[in-house]
Coordinates of N, CA and C in Angstrom, one line a residue:
M9 N -45.4 -20.1 16.6 CA -44.5 -20.3 15.6 C -44.1 -19.2 14.5
A10 N -44.9 -18.0 14.7 CA -44.6 -16.7 13.8 C -43.6 -16.2 14.2
V11 N -43.4 -16.1 15.8 CA -42.3 -15.7 16.7 C -41.1 -16.5 16.7
K12 N -41.1 -17.6 16.3 CA -39.6 -18.4 16.0 C -39.1 -17.8 14.5
I13 N -40.4 -17.7 13.6 CA -39.8 -17.5 12.3 C -39.2 -15.8 12.4
L14 N -39.8 -15.1 12.9 CA -39.3 -13.7 13.1 C -38.0 -13.7 13.8
F15 N -37.9 -14.3 14.7 CA -36.4 -14.5 15.5 C -35.8 -14.9 14.8
L16 N -35.9 -15.9 13.8 CA -34.8 -16.4 13.0 C -34.3 -15.3 11.9
S17 N -35.5 -14.7 11.7 CA -35.3 -13.9 10.4 C -34.3 -12.7 11.1
L18 N -34.5 -12.5 11.9 CA -34.0 -11.2 12.7 C -32.6 -12.0 12.9
T19 N -32.2 -12.8 13.3 CA -30.9 -13.3 13.7 C -30.1 -13.7 12.5
L20 N -30.6 -14.1 11.5 CA -30.0 -14.2 10.1 C -29.5 -12.8 9.4
M21 N -30.7 -11.8 9.6 CA -30.3 -10.3 9.0 C -28.9 -9.8 9.9
I22 N -29.0 -10.1 11.0 CA -27.9 -9.7 12.1 C -26.6 -10.0 11.5
I23 N -26.7 -11.5 11.5 CA -25.5 -12.0 11.1 C -25.0 -11.9 9.9
S24 N -25.9 -11.5 8.9 CA -25.6 -11.1 7.5 C -25.0 -9.6 7.5
C25 N -25.6 -9.0 8.2 CA -24.8 -7.3 8.3 C -23.5 -7.4 9.1
G26 N -23.3 -8.3 10.0 CA -21.9 -8.4 10.4 C -21.2 -8.9 9.6
S27 N -21.5 -9.9 8.6 CA -20.5 -10.4 7.7 C -20.2 -9.2 6.8
F28 N -21.1 -8.4 6.3 CA -20.8 -7.7 5.2 C -19.8 -6.7 6.0
K29 N -20.1 -5.9 6.8 CA -18.9 -5.0 7.6 C -17.8 -5.6 7.5
Q30 N -17.6 -7.1 7.8 CA -16.2 -7.5 7.8 C -15.5 -7.6 6.5
T31 N -16.3 -8.1 5.4 CA -15.6 -8.0 4.2 C -15.6 -6.5 3.4
D32 N -16.3 -5.5 4.2 CA -16.1 -4.2 3.4 C -15.1 -3.3 4.1
T33 N -14.0 -4.0 5.0 CA -13.2 -3.1 5.7 C -11.8 -3.3 4.8
K34 N -11.1 -2.1 4.7 CA -9.9 -1.9 3.7 C -8.9 -2.8 4.1
D35 N -8.3 -3.2 3.2 CA -7.1 -3.7 3.8 C -5.7 -2.9 4.2
Q36 N -5.4 -3.1 5.3 CA -4.4 -2.3 6.0 C -2.8 -2.9 6.0
S37 N -2.7 -4.2 5.1 CA -1.6 -4.4 5.4 C -0.2 -3.6 5.2
H38 N -0.3 -2.6 4.1 CA 0.5 -1.7 4.1 C 1.0 -0.6 5.3
L39 N 0.4 -0.6 5.9 CA 0.6 0.5 7.1 C 1.8 0.0 7.7
G40 N 2.8 1.1 8.0 CA 3.9 0.7 9.0 C 5.0 1.3 8.6
T41 N 6.3 1.2 9.1 CA 7.5 1.5 8.6 C 8.3 0.7 7.6
W42 N 8.5 1.2 6.3 CA 9.1 0.5 5.5 C 10.7 1.2 5.2
V43 N 11.7 0.1 4.8 CA 13.1 0.8 4.5 C 13.4 0.0 3.1
L44 N 14.0 1.0 2.3 CA 14.0 0.9 0.8 C 15.4 -0.1 1.0
I45 N 15.1 -1.5 0.1 CA 16.3 -2.1 -0.3 C 16.8 -2.3 -1.6
Q46 N 15.6 -2.1 -2.4 CA 16.2 -2.0 -3.9 C 15.4 -1.0 -4.6
R47 N 16.0 -0.7 -5.7 CA 15.3 0.5 -6.6 C 15.8 0.0 -8.1
S48 N 15.0 -0.2 -9.0 CA 15.2 -0.4 -10.4 C 14.6 0.6 -11.4
G49 N 14.9 0.4 -12.6 CA 14.1 1.0 -13.8 C 14.8 2.4 -14.2
G50 N 13.9 3.2 -14.3 CA 14.5 4.8 -14.9 C 14.7 4.5 -16.4
F51 N 15.4 5.3 -16.9 CA 15.9 5.7 -18.1 C 16.6 4.3 -18.7
T52 N 17.5 4.3 -17.6 CA 18.7 3.3 -18.2 C 18.4 2.0 -17.5
G53 N 17.3 1.6 -16.5 CA 17.1 0.1 -16.4 C 18.1 -0.1 -15.3
S54 N 18.7 1.0 -14.7 CA 19.7 0.1 -13.5 C 18.9 -0.3 -12.4
V55 N 19.6 -1.2 -11.5 CA 19.2 -1.8 -10.0 C 20.1 -1.1 -9.2
T56 N 19.8 -0.6 -8.2 CA 20.6 -0.2 -7.0 C 20.0 -1.3 -5.7
N57 N 21.0 -1.8 -4.8 CA 20.8 -2.2 -3.7 C 21.1 -1.1 -2.6
F58 N 20.4 -1.5 -1.5 CA 20.3 -0.5 -0.3 C 20.7 -1.7 0.9
D59 N 21.6 -0.9 1.8 CA 21.7 -1.9 3.0 C 20.4 -1.6 3.9
I60 N 20.1 -2.4 4.2 CA 18.7 -2.2 5.2 C 19.1 -1.8 6.4
K61 N 20.2 -2.2 7.0 CA 20.8 -1.7 8.3 C 21.0 -0.1 8.3
K62 N 21.5 0.4 7.3 CA 21.7 1.8 7.3 C 20.2 2.7 6.9
K63 N 19.3 2.1 6.6 CA 17.8 2.8 6.7 C 18.2 4.1 6.1
E64 N 18.7 4.4 4.4 CA 18.8 5.6 4.0 C 17.8 6.3 3.4
Q65 N 16.6 5.2 3.2 CA 15.4 5.8 2.7 C 14.0 5.2 3.5
V66 N 13.6 5.7 4.4 CA 12.4 5.0 5.0 C 11.2 5.5 4.7
L67 N 10.0 4.9 4.5 CA 8.8 5.4 4.1 C 8.1 4.9 5.2
L68 N 7.2 5.7 5.8 CA 6.2 5.7 6.8 C 4.9 5.8 6.3
L69 N 3.9 4.7 6.4 CA 2.5 4.8 5.8 C 1.7 4.8 7.1
E70 N 1.0 5.7 7.3 CA -0.1 5.9 8.4 C -1.2 5.7 7.5
Q71 N -2.5 5.7 8.1 CA -3.7 5.9 7.6 C -4.2 6.7 6.4
D72 N -3.8 7.8 6.5 CA -4.0 8.7 5.2 C -2.8 9.5 4.8
K73 N -1.6 9.4 5.7 CA -0.7 10.3 5.7 C 0.7 9.4 5.2
M74 N 1.5 9.8 4.3 CA 2.7 9.1 3.7 C 3.8 10.1 4.1
T75 N 5.0 9.8 4.8 CA 6.4 10.5 5.0 C 7.3 9.6 4.5
R76 N 8.3 10.2 3.7 CA 9.4 9.9 3.2 C 10.7 10.5 3.9
L77 N 11.7 9.7 4.5 CA 12.6 10.1 5.2 C 14.1 9.7 4.5
E78 N 14.9 10.5 4.3 CA 16.6 10.5 3.7 C 17.3 10.5 4.9
N79 N 18.0 9.4 5.1 CA 19.3 9.6 6.1 C 18.7 10.1 7.3
G80 N 17.6 9.8 7.8 CA 17.0 10.5 8.9 C 16.0 11.8 8.9
Q81 N 16.0 12.5 7.8 CA 15.8 13.6 7.7 C 14.4 13.6 6.9
Q82 N 13.3 14.6 7.0 CA 12.0 14.2 6.4 C 12.2 15.0 5.1
K83 N 12.2 14.2 4.1 CA 12.1 14.5 2.7 C 10.8 15.3 2.2
S84 N 9.7 14.0 2.6 CA 8.4 15.1 2.2 C 7.2 14.3 3.1
Q85 N 6.2 14.9 2.8 CA 5.3 14.3 3.9 C 3.8 14.7 3.0
Q86 N 2.9 14.0 2.8 CA 1.7 14.0 2.0 C 0.4 13.3 2.0
N87 N -0.6 13.5 2.2 CA -1.9 12.6 2.0 C -1.9 11.7 1.0
Y88 N -2.6 10.5 1.3 CA -2.5 9.6 0.0 C -3.8 8.9 0.2
T89 N -4.2 8.3 -1.1 CA -5.4 7.3 -1.2 C -5.0 6.2 -1.9
I90 N -5.7 5.0 -1.7 CA -5.4 3.8 -2.6 C -6.6 3.4 -3.4
E91 N -6.5 3.2 -4.7 CA -7.7 3.1 -5.3 C -7.6 2.1 -6.3
K92 N -8.3 1.2 -6.7 CA -8.2 0.3 -7.7 C -8.3 1.1 -9.1
G93 N -7.3 0.7 -10.1 CA -7.2 1.4 -11.4 C -6.3 0.5 -12.3
R94 N -6.2 1.0 -13.9 CA -5.2 0.6 -14.3 C -4.0 1.0 -14.4
V95 N -2.9 0.0 -14.5 CA -1.6 0.3 -14.5 C -0.9 -0.7 -15.5
I96 N 0.4 0.2 -15.5 CA 1.1 -0.4 -16.6 C 1.6 -1.8 -16.6
E97 N 1.6 -2.4 -15.4 CA 2.4 -3.6 -15.7 C 1.3 -4.7 -15.5
S98 N 0.0 -4.3 -15.7 CA -1.3 -5.5 -15.8 C -2.3 -5.2 -16.2
S99 N -2.8 -5.9 -17.3 CA -4.3 -5.6 -17.5 C -5.3 -5.8 -17.0
E100 N -5.1 -6.1 -15.4 CA -6.1 -6.4 -14.4 C -6.0 -5.4 -13.7
P101 N -7.1 -4.6 -13.3 CA -7.1 -3.5 -12.5 C -6.2 -3.7 -11.1
Q102 N -5.3 -2.9 -10.5 CA -4.7 -3.0 -9.3 C -4.6 -2.1 -8.4
D103 N -4.3 -2.0 -7.2 CA -4.3 -0.9 -6.2 C -3.1 0.0 -6.5
I104 N -3.7 1.5 -6.6 CA -2.8 2.5 -7.0 C -2.8 3.4 -5.8
L105 N -1.6 3.7 -5.6 CA -1.3 4.8 -4.3 C -1.3 6.0 -5.1
K106 N -2.1 7.0 -4.5 CA -2.1 8.3 -5.2 C -1.8 9.4 -4.1
G107 N -0.6 10.0 -4.2 CA -0.3 11.0 -3.2 C -0.8 12.4 -3.7
D108 N -0.9 13.2 -2.8 CA -1.2 14.9 -3.4 C -0.3 15.1 -4.0
S109 N 1.2 15.1 -4.0 CA 2.0 15.8 -4.6 C 3.2 14.9 -5.3
S110 N 2.4 13.4 -5.9 CA 3.5 12.6 -6.3 C 2.8 12.0 -7.6
I111 N 3.5 11.2 -8.5 CA 3.1 10.4 -9.3 C 2.3 9.3 -8.8
P112 N 1.4 8.5 -9.6 CA 0.5 7.4 -9.1 C 1.6 6.3 -9.2
E113 N 1.4 5.5 -8.0 CA 2.4 4.3 -7.9 C 1.6 3.0 -7.9
S114 N 1.7 2.0 -8.5 CA 1.1 0.6 -8.2 C 1.5 0.3 -6.8
I115 N 0.8 -0.5 -5.9 CA 1.4 -0.8 -4.7 C 0.6 -2.2 -4.5
S116 N 1.4 -3.1 -3.8 CA 1.4 -4.4 -3.7 C 2.4 -4.7 -2.4
I117 N 1.8 -6.1 -1.9 CA 2.8 -6.7 -1.0 C 3.0 -8.1 -1.3
Q118 N 4.4 -8.3 -1.5 CA 4.7 -9.9 -2.2 C 6.0 -10.1 -1.2
E119 N 5.4 -11.5 -0.8 CA 6.6 -12.2 0.1 C 7.0 -11.2 1.2
G120 N 5.9 -10.4 1.8 CA 6.5 -9.6 3.3 C 7.2 -8.0 2.6
Q121 N 7.2 -8.1 1.3 CA 7.6 -6.5 0.8 C 6.9 -5.7 0.1
L122 N 7.2 -4.7 0.4 CA 6.1 -3.6 -0.4 C 7.0 -3.3 -1.4
I123 N 6.2 -3.3 -2.5 CA 6.4 -2.8 -3.9 C 6.0 -1.5 -4.6
L124 N 6.3 -0.7 -4.9 CA 5.9 0.6 -5.3 C 6.4 0.6 -6.8
R125 N 5.5 0.7 -7.9 CA 6.1 0.9 -9.0 C 5.4 2.2 -9.9
G126 N 6.3 3.1 -10.2 CA 5.5 4.3 -10.6 C 5.1 4.3 -12.0
Q127 N 3.8 4.7 -12.2 CA 3.0 4.6 -13.2 C 3.6 5.3 -14.7
C128 N 4.9 5.2 -15.0 CA 5.2 5.8 -16.2 C 6.3 4.8 -16.8
Y129 N 6.6 5.0 -18.1 CA 7.4 3.7 -18.8 C 8.8 4.1 -18.3
D130 N 9.3 5.1 -17.8 CA 10.9 5.3 -17.3 C 11.0 5.6 -15.8
C131 N 9.8 5.3 -15.2 CA 9.9 5.1 -13.7 C 10.4 3.9 -12.8
Y132 N 10.3 4.4 -11.5 CA 11.2 3.7 -10.9 C 10.3 2.4 -10.0
T133 N 10.8 1.1 -9.8 CA 10.1 0.2 -8.9 C 11.0 0.1 -7.8
D134 N 10.2 0.6 -6.6 CA 11.0 0.5 -5.3 C 10.2 -0.7 -4.5
V135 N 11.6 -1.8 -3.9 CA 11.3 -2.5 -3.1 C 11.7 -2.3 -1.7
Y136 N 10.6 -2.4 -0.5 CA 10.9 -2.0 0.9 C 10.6 -3.3 1.6
Q137 N 11.4 -3.3 2.6 CA 11.2 -4.2 3.7 C 10.6 -3.4 4.7
R138 N 9.7 -4.2 5.5 CA 9.1 -3.6 6.6 C 10.2 -3.6 8.0
I139 N 10.1 -2.5 9.0 CA 11.0 -2.5 9.9 C 10.0 -2.4 11.1
P140 N 10.4 -3.0 12.2 CA 9.7 -2.6 13.7 C 9.6 -1.2 14.0

């Protein structure tokens, strides 16, 4: 009887540890190659739409490295982290992308689009579409 209880306890402990590891993994849905389709905001509040086929501005998000391309030329490359924190557009903590050499941006994925919002009142909101 004691052996059965010990076996059951060990089994439950192993299952619990496995479940904890699965919920502890970071969301990686932002990883990939994204093309800019819309930019809005700034001092004037203007909206600019981009032709996805032209791939004028591309954002490559890897595990810890972010690369920006303009017209096929590398514009910048930097390390980044994503942390929870206060953002301008919400009273609830949100994911914030923090690059080595750029202003923090809230980051979210809505309806399959990546949305980056600069964390200043005259900053831009960029909307990206994933490309293969």
